[in-house]
């Protein structure tokens, strides 16, 4: 695949030489009104929120469309020094697993929660691919609230796709491994290695759990999507490496002409589990939840899952032969068509839900694999898109009967018609697109209008930045017959998938601050008078408030070298967008950033005597530079009395801040003295 892209690249290079300038001349591709179509005037809001996975950054990035403005990075599976996520004591448990605390993962698929198969704006789910986990992000706070580890899996790639009412999200193992994972020769792959498909209950915050796992043949599982309409109750997963190779997969897993899409009847699976046909399977996995009131995360461990073997629940899985090493599996808005993206296929195969059901009823089988019936290709296929391009990966829909597929090798998006399978349009991308995203484009009611292609390779699109270039997204207008390129913008990490919804669905539901009254953190400090310092053996706990523009207390003495000093900071502001930060000289940790009303704790172990300043890291007021203090550190056993004082100077500054007049849009002066 790579070689072909290189070849494509050399073709482009020849084209460059021929025209004597770098391709493509933007004017040829972007029509005159493109600038207007993406221009969102200062002070105006965009129409959509788009949630892009960060790939190897382990995070989610939030962009506004159509402007391409980056609004936020939401830390999920990776520590984030910008806010202290995964560094401060309250959020470290979010990254706990049975392997210990993991500071990084690889996010792939952003998935919005759904009601009646349409995004409902409650949550965003995302997977951790390396150490299989799924996360739930609350969309009133744009914050990771819950992470569940998936046991008996390796590589959580086909994840976390949701059923139409978010009854379940799924996670399939990418790599087959011994289950349970024990020490066996790698060459015993065929006997010992298996896959699992996990169905996860995710509809109640704090209660995410593995509902059941389905034990599958030892293939690689790649992507998934839930059915709807005529395919409702079914879940589809692509497989590759049905060759069961365990070395040089590039070659050895590309031999079979067809691999499979596994069609799972999840309603039947649910019934079989209820009927006691699944076995308890000892499995240890972490479940991490950030309590919304204390804003502290805690970890619990699961000890067992329900493992369902297909043989114990006849009819729960069928295999649909699909050419060739399929990647994406995407269901059209009606739910009738199941589109496979065969990376190495020359056509885009589309299965029909109606035909699948008829084929099952007629037992149109081509044998079975370990008791799982294989359906005949001709019996389930609804159509094939001929000559779509090279390297089809992912498909989304506009809700008007059209499908759009990315072509990784031929670097283009191809628009084709559902039912007639004719190619209607093709638009080049720069370069090698992976996923594409239409707002609501995998749901029952796509919002259409825009298409975002997420390109793996950027090459010459932007000013160069050394050997590593940002990956790139390209926004197309798909409201007309022809796709129109509107905008390029660089992205963070590697956005695999993304989802988007109209801003109006969630913009007015955003919290503005956390209520101090409801803050149940045991170390909360609600007022200056509550500030304190306390020693418990080698641990020193400092309770401190942050307010424009001082810390209280701001002078600490009696700390000794080797103490574990816990700075428990509470931002007592009750006003939107007034943050404070905290950092101390020589700390071996990331800063704290405190949203209004929340408590965060920084652990610091001083290593030598001296006086150490601390300061606010977020420019919070005109007197932000005055927001500082000192910790005196003495030698072990020095017995300097433990004191925490607020200087008179700091106290007077509150009054000075309140003298700053509030402007109508920025009313923050008023809350300063509270
Ligand atoms: S993937 S570029 Cu990890 Cu969804 Cu297809
Ligand atoms: Cu608080 Cu700067």
XYZ file of C-alpha atoms and ligand atoms in Angstrom:
681
model
C 0.000 0.000 0.000
C 2.753 2.312 0.939
C 4.620 1.539 -2.235
C 1.549 2.426 -4.255
C 1.279 5.684 -2.444
C 4.881 6.362 -3.221
C 4.127 5.621 -6.818
C 1.200 8.006 -6.658
C 3.531 10.503 -5.148
C 5.938 10.223 -8.029
C 3.083 10.713 -10.468
C 2.235 13.904 -8.632
C 5.863 14.916 -8.666
C 5.898 14.597 -12.445
C 2.798 16.746 -12.569
C 4.612 19.349 -10.486
C 7.524 19.369 -12.850
C 5.177 19.714 -15.810
C 3.389 22.794 -14.532
C 6.497 24.193 -12.926
C 4.917 24.979 -9.561
C 3.672 22.996 -6.589
C 0.420 21.156 -7.064
C -2.349 21.893 -6.846
C -2.707 25.574 -7.610
C -5.323 26.351 -4.958
C -7.326 28.544 -7.296
C -7.993 25.581 -9.552
C -9.468 23.533 -6.750
C -11.112 25.945 -4.434
C -13.852 27.978 -5.967
C -14.086 31.712 -5.334
C -16.803 31.487 -2.698
C -14.982 28.865 -0.617
C -13.491 31.538 1.632
C -16.948 32.918 2.319
C -18.319 29.441 3.047
C -15.847 28.860 5.866
C -15.551 32.415 7.126
C -17.034 32.776 10.578
C -16.781 36.425 11.508
C -15.075 37.412 14.767
C -17.526 36.966 17.620
C -19.757 34.637 15.600
C -20.148 30.945 16.338
C -19.588 28.011 14.039
C -22.396 25.699 13.064
C -20.881 22.385 14.240
C -18.725 20.967 16.964
C -16.424 18.295 15.533
C -14.716 15.799 17.824
C -11.547 14.408 16.309
C -9.631 11.570 17.823
C -6.020 12.443 18.546
C -4.621 9.043 17.547
C -1.197 8.661 19.100
C -1.737 11.769 21.234
C -4.259 9.718 23.207
C -6.632 12.678 23.384
C -9.668 14.172 21.666
C -9.541 17.525 19.940
C -12.586 19.678 19.431
C -12.787 21.770 16.289
C -15.471 24.131 15.106
C -16.799 23.720 11.602
C -16.796 25.151 9.056
C -14.018 27.475 10.236
C -11.629 24.734 11.378
C -10.920 26.604 14.623
C -9.386 24.425 17.326
C -11.504 24.887 20.460
C -10.045 22.431 22.905
C -7.985 19.359 23.621
C -9.814 16.967 25.932
C -7.329 14.737 27.730
C -8.487 11.132 27.834
C -5.860 8.382 27.904
C -2.689 10.468 28.033
C -1.403 12.727 30.768
C -1.868 16.356 29.841
C 0.540 18.776 31.502
C -1.455 21.725 30.206
C -4.148 21.066 32.817
C -2.481 18.567 35.145
C -4.797 15.735 33.998
C -3.171 12.481 35.063
C -0.622 14.371 37.186
C -2.721 15.798 39.978
C -3.929 13.513 42.753
C -7.598 13.787 41.770
C -7.184 12.620 38.170
C -4.234 10.174 38.403
C -6.649 7.278 39.085
C -8.266 7.871 35.675
C -5.199 6.296 34.092
C -5.003 3.245 36.365
C -5.187 -0.197 34.780
C -4.316 -3.718 35.840
C -0.910 -2.986 34.264
C -0.431 -0.050 36.614
C -0.778 3.633 35.804
C -0.447 4.166 32.064
C 0.354 7.711 30.914
C -0.455 7.187 27.241
C -2.720 5.474 24.757
C -3.768 5.685 21.161
C -7.303 6.937 20.487
C -9.041 6.002 17.252
C -12.781 6.364 17.105
C -14.851 9.192 18.475
C -18.460 8.053 18.837
C -21.372 10.189 19.989
C -24.078 8.630 22.119
C -27.326 8.068 20.232
C -31.049 8.023 20.785
C -33.084 6.372 18.061
C -29.872 6.005 16.019
C -29.203 9.763 15.950
C -26.507 11.551 17.997
C -28.151 13.010 21.101
C -25.372 15.195 22.501
C -25.064 13.493 25.893
C -21.667 11.865 25.633
C -18.742 11.155 23.416
C -17.094 7.755 23.634
C -13.558 7.010 22.517
C -11.324 3.953 22.585
C -7.798 3.357 23.824
C -6.294 1.112 21.207
C -3.079 -0.109 22.814
C -4.272 -1.160 26.257
C -7.907 -1.763 25.387
C -10.093 0.755 27.164
C -13.144 2.851 26.435
C -13.812 6.313 27.778
C -16.942 8.389 28.206
C -16.664 12.155 27.881
C -19.427 14.282 29.335
C -20.499 16.927 26.832
C -21.676 19.443 29.413
C -18.133 19.664 30.744
C -16.008 18.477 27.820
C -14.262 16.236 30.271
C -13.400 12.550 30.549
C -15.591 11.198 33.281
C -15.163 7.449 33.042
C -12.735 4.855 31.678
C -13.287 1.115 31.521
C -10.550 -1.382 30.761
C -11.430 -4.306 28.489
C -10.022 -7.635 29.657
C -9.358 -10.616 27.374
C -8.466 -8.313 24.501
C -5.373 -6.868 22.864
C -5.695 -3.785 20.727
C -9.165 -2.313 21.185
C -9.595 -1.083 17.617
C -13.185 -1.888 16.605
C -14.341 0.374 19.386
C -16.395 2.096 20.808
C -19.254 1.948 18.329
C -22.703 2.280 19.810
C -26.087 0.683 19.360
C -28.944 2.975 18.316
C -30.009 3.881 21.847
C -26.556 3.561 23.423
C -27.686 0.325 25.101
C -24.178 -0.925 24.418
C -20.927 0.274 23.066
C -18.629 -2.395 21.691
C -14.938 -3.104 21.669
C -13.384 -5.883 19.594
C -9.900 -7.205 19.967
C -7.591 -6.270 17.141
C -4.939 -8.875 17.910
C -5.955 -12.362 18.727
C -4.160 -13.642 21.796
C -4.410 -16.663 24.075
C -7.563 -16.240 26.165
C -6.898 -16.272 29.047
C -3.532 -14.796 28.130
C -1.005 -17.432 29.201
C 2.488 -18.424 28.128
C 2.248 -20.529 24.932
C 4.449 -20.734 21.820
C 3.506 -18.121 19.220
C 3.533 -20.933 16.666
C 0.530 -22.425 18.436
C -1.534 -19.498 17.090
C -4.168 -21.638 15.373
C -4.974 -23.726 18.439
C -4.567 -21.173 21.165
C -5.266 -17.664 19.893
C -8.756 -16.214 19.958
C -10.602 -12.947 19.539
C -13.297 -11.384 21.691
C -16.102 -8.963 20.968
C -17.076 -7.031 24.096
C -20.498 -5.525 24.639
C -20.311 -2.786 27.235
C -23.143 -1.196 29.174
C -22.445 2.507 29.020
C -25.772 4.258 29.477
C -25.489 5.194 33.163
C -22.625 7.467 34.266
C -20.384 5.707 36.765
C -21.761 2.272 35.897
C -19.930 1.318 32.717
C -19.276 -2.399 32.716
C -18.719 -5.389 30.465
C -22.165 -6.872 29.838
C -20.705 -9.901 28.066
C -17.940 -11.005 25.728
C -18.315 -13.197 22.684
C -15.438 -15.602 22.060
C -14.496 -15.519 18.378
C -12.087 -17.252 15.977
C -8.473 -16.090 16.121
C -8.625 -13.376 13.467
C -7.883 -9.662 13.593
C -11.015 -7.584 14.203
C -10.892 -4.170 12.651
C -14.017 -2.042 12.771
C -17.666 -2.276 13.644
C -21.022 -0.577 13.336
C -24.499 -1.260 14.670
C -27.389 -1.979 12.367
C -30.608 0.024 12.300
C -33.974 -0.266 10.533
C -33.956 -3.684 8.834
C -30.550 -4.474 10.383
C -31.574 -3.315 13.862
C -30.467 -5.750 16.544
C -27.345 -6.679 14.579
C -23.775 -5.535 14.946
C -21.242 -5.877 12.175
C -17.484 -6.292 12.590
C -14.831 -6.562 9.903
C -12.153 -9.221 10.181
C -8.837 -9.637 8.425
C -6.047 -12.129 8.771
C -8.524 -14.964 8.442
C -5.358 -16.711 7.250
C -4.370 -16.697 10.948
C -0.824 -15.658 10.130
C 1.398 -14.580 12.980
C 4.382 -13.313 11.016
C 4.760 -10.889 8.071
C 1.043 -10.191 7.977
C 1.627 -7.760 5.148
C 2.094 -10.805 2.948
C 0.655 -13.704 4.851
C -2.596 -12.054 5.857
C -3.297 -10.875 2.306
C -3.677 -14.281 0.697
C -7.383 -14.924 1.020
C -9.538 -13.365 -1.615
C -12.181 -12.725 0.932
C -12.170 -12.240 4.680
C -15.347 -11.805 6.681
C -17.740 -9.340 8.110
C -19.047 -10.958 11.293
C -22.756 -10.249 11.769
C -23.661 -10.524 15.453
C -27.278 -10.766 16.566
C -26.765 -8.818 19.797
C -30.366 -9.086 20.915
C -30.063 -12.863 20.732
C -26.719 -12.703 22.549
C -28.395 -10.656 25.272
C -31.117 -13.320 25.557
C -28.598 -16.176 25.699
C -26.727 -14.380 28.479
C -30.006 -13.903 30.350
C -30.732 -17.605 29.889
C -27.465 -18.439 31.614
C -25.630 -19.655 28.502
C -22.554 -17.488 29.139
C -19.868 -18.725 31.538
C -18.299 -16.701 34.306
C -14.748 -16.069 33.151
C -12.302 -14.766 35.780
C -10.902 -11.495 34.433
C -9.378 -8.501 36.164
C -10.034 -5.024 34.775
C -10.088 -1.464 36.030
C -13.037 0.888 36.091
C -12.227 4.533 36.780
C -14.823 7.156 37.507
C -14.512 10.847 38.230
C -17.188 11.810 40.737
C -18.873 15.016 39.523
C -19.179 16.574 43.011
C -15.825 15.824 44.620
C -14.203 15.896 41.161
C -11.998 13.052 42.381
C -11.495 9.853 40.433
C -11.600 6.444 42.007
C -10.665 3.009 40.730
C -12.559 -0.227 41.193
C -11.595 -3.610 39.803
C -13.859 -6.069 38.053
C -13.062 -9.708 38.690
C -15.126 -11.662 36.183
C -16.934 -11.319 32.859
C -19.653 -13.352 31.193
C -18.108 -15.174 28.254
C -20.481 -16.413 25.581
C -19.322 -19.010 23.086
C -21.191 -18.922 19.768
C -21.783 -22.684 19.985
C -23.798 -22.111 23.171
C -26.087 -19.659 21.389
C -26.836 -20.887 17.858
C -27.607 -18.080 15.405
C -25.673 -15.448 17.350
C -22.974 -14.976 14.678
C -22.759 -15.427 10.922
C -19.777 -14.716 8.725
C -20.258 -12.752 5.508
C -17.413 -13.290 3.020
C -16.156 -9.845 1.998
C -13.268 -8.903 -0.324
C -10.388 -8.319 0.675
C -8.929 -7.499 4.103
C -11.924 -5.234 4.800
C -11.330 -2.230 7.039
C -14.441 -0.094 7.569
C -17.942 -1.484 7.835
C -20.516 1.251 7.504
C -24.294 1.079 7.581
C -26.358 3.478 5.490
C -29.038 5.668 7.133
C -31.866 3.292 6.198
C -30.015 0.351 7.721
C -30.447 -1.750 4.586
C -26.889 -1.536 3.283
C -23.741 -2.768 4.978
C -20.714 -1.382 3.179
C -17.316 -3.073 3.462
C -14.158 -1.080 2.803
C -11.813 -3.741 1.357
C -8.365 -2.209 1.642
C -7.087 -4.475 -1.127
C -10.378 -4.970 -2.972
C -11.090 -3.694 -6.455
C -14.767 -3.093 -5.710
C -16.762 -1.741 -2.790
C -18.929 -4.653 -1.663
C -22.334 -3.814 -0.198
C -24.306 -6.440 1.700
C -28.071 -6.161 1.979
C -29.799 -6.611 5.332
C -32.873 -8.088 3.626
C -30.750 -10.585 1.730
C -28.760 -11.528 4.826
C -31.962 -12.392 6.659
C -33.293 -14.366 3.672
C -29.956 -16.185 3.334
C -30.053 -17.138 7.012
C -33.636 -18.373 6.675
C -32.730 -20.387 3.554
C -29.531 -21.685 5.169
C -27.480 -20.458 2.198
C -24.289 -21.521 3.904
C -20.811 -22.210 2.630
C -19.829 -24.423 5.554
C -18.961 -23.141 8.978
C -15.978 -22.088 11.061
C -15.930 -23.586 14.527
C -19.729 -23.828 14.428
C -20.231 -20.303 13.018
C -22.087 -20.507 9.675
C -20.478 -18.808 6.684
C -23.088 -17.289 4.369
C -22.686 -17.444 0.594
C -21.324 -14.196 -0.857
C -23.867 -14.176 -3.700
C -26.670 -14.700 -1.212
C -25.947 -11.578 0.869
C -24.382 -9.136 -1.533
C -26.686 -6.303 -2.578
C -24.292 -4.727 -5.039
C -20.736 -3.789 -5.807
C -19.388 -0.383 -6.712
C -17.144 -1.044 -9.695
C -13.827 0.773 -10.196
C -14.255 3.031 -7.199
C -10.543 3.845 -6.895
C -7.728 2.230 -4.953
C -7.694 1.295 -1.306
C -11.281 1.924 -0.102
C -11.311 2.380 3.674
C -14.308 4.162 5.149
C -17.760 5.255 4.019
C -20.221 7.831 5.341
C -23.603 8.985 4.079
C -25.364 12.276 3.367
C -28.931 11.078 4.001
C -29.865 11.801 0.378
C -29.072 8.359 -0.958
C -25.375 8.981 -1.528
C -22.332 7.368 0.001
C -18.801 8.761 0.181
C -15.781 6.494 0.467
C -12.161 7.366 1.147
C -9.533 5.864 -1.132
C -6.258 5.656 0.710
C -4.055 4.681 -2.212
C -5.555 6.823 -4.947
C -5.978 9.743 -2.470
C -9.540 10.729 -3.158
C -13.073 10.747 -1.858
C -15.513 8.955 -4.129
C -19.210 9.727 -4.109
C -21.513 6.945 -5.244
C -25.188 6.141 -5.278
C -26.781 3.599 -2.980
C -28.850 1.084 -4.949
C -27.466 1.821 -8.413
C -23.834 1.648 -7.229
C -22.722 4.187 -9.833
C -19.843 6.509 -9.114
C -21.158 10.087 -9.228
C -18.146 12.204 -8.390
C -14.592 12.025 -7.154
C -12.509 14.651 -5.404
C -8.766 14.461 -4.824
C -7.490 14.722 -1.252
C -4.027 15.753 -0.111
C -3.054 12.988 0.659
C -4.069 9.435 1.590
C -7.278 9.864 3.551
C -8.162 7.410 6.326
C -11.561 8.119 7.794
C -13.967 10.725 6.577
C -16.759 12.307 8.555
C -20.091 13.839 7.677
C -21.925 15.292 10.703
C -24.289 12.461 11.687
C -22.943 10.558 8.688
C -23.133 7.111 10.285
C -26.545 7.748 11.823
C -30.159 7.510 10.731
C -30.363 11.235 9.956
C -27.131 12.739 8.691
C -26.980 16.514 8.824
C -25.031 16.359 5.576
C -23.716 19.648 4.236
C -20.018 19.080 5.045
C -17.559 16.255 4.666
C -14.264 16.166 6.485
C -11.519 13.971 5.032
C -8.756 13.158 7.489
C -5.526 12.681 5.633
C -2.605 10.688 6.907
C 0.049 12.322 4.802
C 0.396 16.055 4.346
C 3.639 16.522 2.379
C 3.607 19.950 0.782
C 0.261 21.380 1.933
C 1.592 23.735 4.570
C 4.789 25.522 5.447
C 7.159 22.672 6.271
C 8.046 21.947 9.902
C 10.961 19.546 9.788
C 10.638 15.803 9.384
C 7.262 15.468 11.044
C 4.358 17.341 9.546
C 0.940 17.776 11.100
C -1.689 15.531 9.604
C -4.364 17.359 7.738
C -8.122 17.589 7.493
C -9.927 18.824 4.424
C -13.417 20.192 4.494
C -15.719 19.709 1.514
C -19.086 21.195 0.770
C -21.337 18.267 -0.207
C -24.596 20.167 -0.528
C -24.475 20.119 -4.345
C -23.938 17.404 -6.957
C -20.197 17.923 -6.956
C -18.012 17.963 -3.882
C -16.315 21.311 -3.381
C -13.085 21.653 -1.438
C -13.392 24.530 1.039
C -10.584 24.354 3.545
C -7.431 22.596 4.773
C -6.489 22.650 8.418
C -3.784 20.829 10.365
C -4.812 18.410 13.112
C -3.220 17.089 16.293
C -1.774 13.583 16.501
C -3.496 11.306 14.054
C -7.203 11.804 13.834
C -8.559 8.462 12.824
C -12.249 9.021 13.081
C -14.305 12.034 14.116
C -17.931 12.839 14.733
C -19.789 16.109 14.689
C -23.116 17.545 15.741
C -24.864 20.885 15.420
C -23.519 23.332 18.001
C -27.079 24.242 18.969
C -27.524 20.770 20.518
C -25.002 21.305 23.285
C -23.757 24.859 23.407
C -26.344 26.057 25.909
C -25.849 23.050 28.178
C -22.286 23.888 29.149
C -21.505 24.267 32.817
C -19.935 27.617 33.607
C -18.343 26.728 36.935
C -18.518 24.079 39.648
C -20.608 24.960 42.661
C -18.427 25.523 45.732
C -21.403 24.600 47.903
C -21.611 21.177 46.211
C -17.856 20.549 46.255
C -17.455 17.368 48.344
C -13.693 17.055 47.966
C -12.431 16.306 51.507
C -9.737 18.952 51.052
C -11.992 21.741 49.840
C -11.208 25.199 51.241
C -14.151 27.512 50.814
C -12.750 30.705 52.253
C -9.539 32.361 53.204
C -10.242 31.635 56.882
C -10.284 27.876 56.189
C -6.714 27.814 54.847
C -4.362 25.628 56.899
C -1.203 23.565 57.120
C -1.079 20.240 58.911
C 1.564 17.556 59.414
C 0.837 13.799 59.531
C 4.223 12.171 59.883
C 6.151 12.871 56.665
C 3.032 14.157 54.908
C 2.233 17.873 55.021
C -1.201 18.952 53.866
C -1.701 22.548 52.807
C -5.224 23.791 52.247
C -5.192 26.896 50.129
C -7.575 29.038 48.139
C -6.910 30.767 44.861
C -8.797 33.933 44.040
C -8.012 37.040 42.027
C -5.235 37.823 42.803
C -3.683 35.884 45.607
C -3.279 32.547 47.279
C -4.228 32.206 50.923
C -2.181 31.199 52.776
C 0.737 32.429 50.740
C 3.708 31.921 53.099
C 4.445 28.463 54.444
C 7.151 27.432 56.903
C 8.039 24.241 58.744
C 8.306 21.975 55.687
C 11.351 19.687 55.704
C 13.383 18.043 52.966
C 11.833 14.684 52.039
C 8.325 15.595 53.179
C 5.445 14.766 50.880
C 3.792 18.138 50.561
C 0.221 18.046 49.292
C -0.996 21.400 48.045
C -4.792 21.199 48.073
C -5.890 24.202 46.075
C -9.468 25.358 45.710
C -10.346 27.963 43.134
C -13.123 29.742 45.038
C -14.250 31.846 42.090
C -17.872 31.269 41.097
C -17.639 32.917 37.755
C -17.307 31.578 34.232
C -13.875 31.201 32.723
C -11.893 32.458 35.702
C -9.152 29.904 36.146
C -6.097 29.858 38.335
C -3.001 27.722 38.111
C -0.373 26.576 40.566
C 3.290 25.601 40.261
C 6.217 25.557 42.670
C 9.927 25.871 41.881
C 11.617 22.526 41.245
C 8.464 20.419 41.341
C 8.732 17.160 39.414
C 5.113 17.206 38.317
C 2.853 19.179 36.013
C 1.064 22.330 37.127
C -2.465 22.437 38.436
C -5.098 24.274 36.485
C -8.223 24.893 38.505
C -11.618 25.519 37.028
C -13.836 27.798 39.091
C -15.143 25.986 42.170
C -12.915 22.923 41.954
C -10.239 21.479 44.210
C -7.022 20.009 42.829
C -4.022 18.556 44.646
C -0.352 18.713 43.730
C 2.200 16.444 45.402
C 5.704 17.882 45.850
C 8.701 16.346 47.610
C 11.344 19.041 48.199
C 14.910 17.780 47.918
C 17.029 20.523 49.452
C 16.638 23.342 51.975
C 15.817 26.832 50.739
C 12.920 29.104 49.970
C 10.745 28.087 47.034
C 8.352 30.432 45.304
C 5.034 29.307 43.868
C 2.838 31.229 41.475
C -0.365 31.206 39.462
C 0.218 29.910 35.931
C -2.928 31.307 34.298
C -3.100 35.026 33.586
C -6.232 35.643 35.619
C -6.335 39.373 36.253
C -4.340 42.521 35.897
C -2.570 41.504 39.101
C -1.871 37.938 38.029
C 1.871 38.526 38.298
C 1.332 39.386 41.961
C -0.337 36.019 42.556
C 2.526 34.195 44.275
C 3.896 32.933 47.595
C 6.822 31.134 49.256
C 7.493 27.810 50.951
C 10.414 27.649 53.311
C 12.079 24.211 53.303
C 14.354 23.294 56.196
C 16.742 20.420 56.768
C 15.261 17.192 58.171
C 14.782 17.516 61.921
C 15.111 21.326 61.920
C 11.770 21.635 63.747
C 10.868 25.053 62.368
C 7.271 25.617 63.582
C 4.648 24.801 60.974
C 2.963 28.041 59.898
C 0.761 29.194 57.071
C 0.226 32.908 56.807
C -1.502 35.220 54.445
C 0.390 38.429 54.047
C -1.493 41.659 54.597
C -0.388 42.719 51.134
C -2.243 39.852 49.493
C -5.424 40.689 51.384
C -5.481 44.258 50.235
C -5.184 43.204 46.601
C -8.692 41.774 46.589
C -10.014 45.263 47.062
C -7.806 46.626 44.331
C -9.038 44.009 41.911
C -12.642 44.854 42.625
C -11.926 48.401 41.621
C -11.400 47.214 38.025
C -14.651 48.056 36.197
C -16.510 45.092 34.696
C -17.277 45.264 30.993
C -20.648 43.924 29.814
C -19.190 40.785 28.108
C -16.593 40.136 30.775
C -18.219 40.506 34.147
C -15.362 38.910 36.017
C -14.391 41.863 38.151
C -17.483 41.493 40.259
C -16.808 38.031 41.668
C -13.270 38.702 42.750
C -13.907 39.566 46.335
C -16.364 36.827 47.152
S -8.755 3.353 11.518
S -7.880 4.966 8.915
Cu -7.964 3.178 13.377
Cu -10.559 3.644 12.150
Cu -9.281 3.504 9.528
Cu -4.614 33.428 39.284
Cu -3.130 34.179 37.666
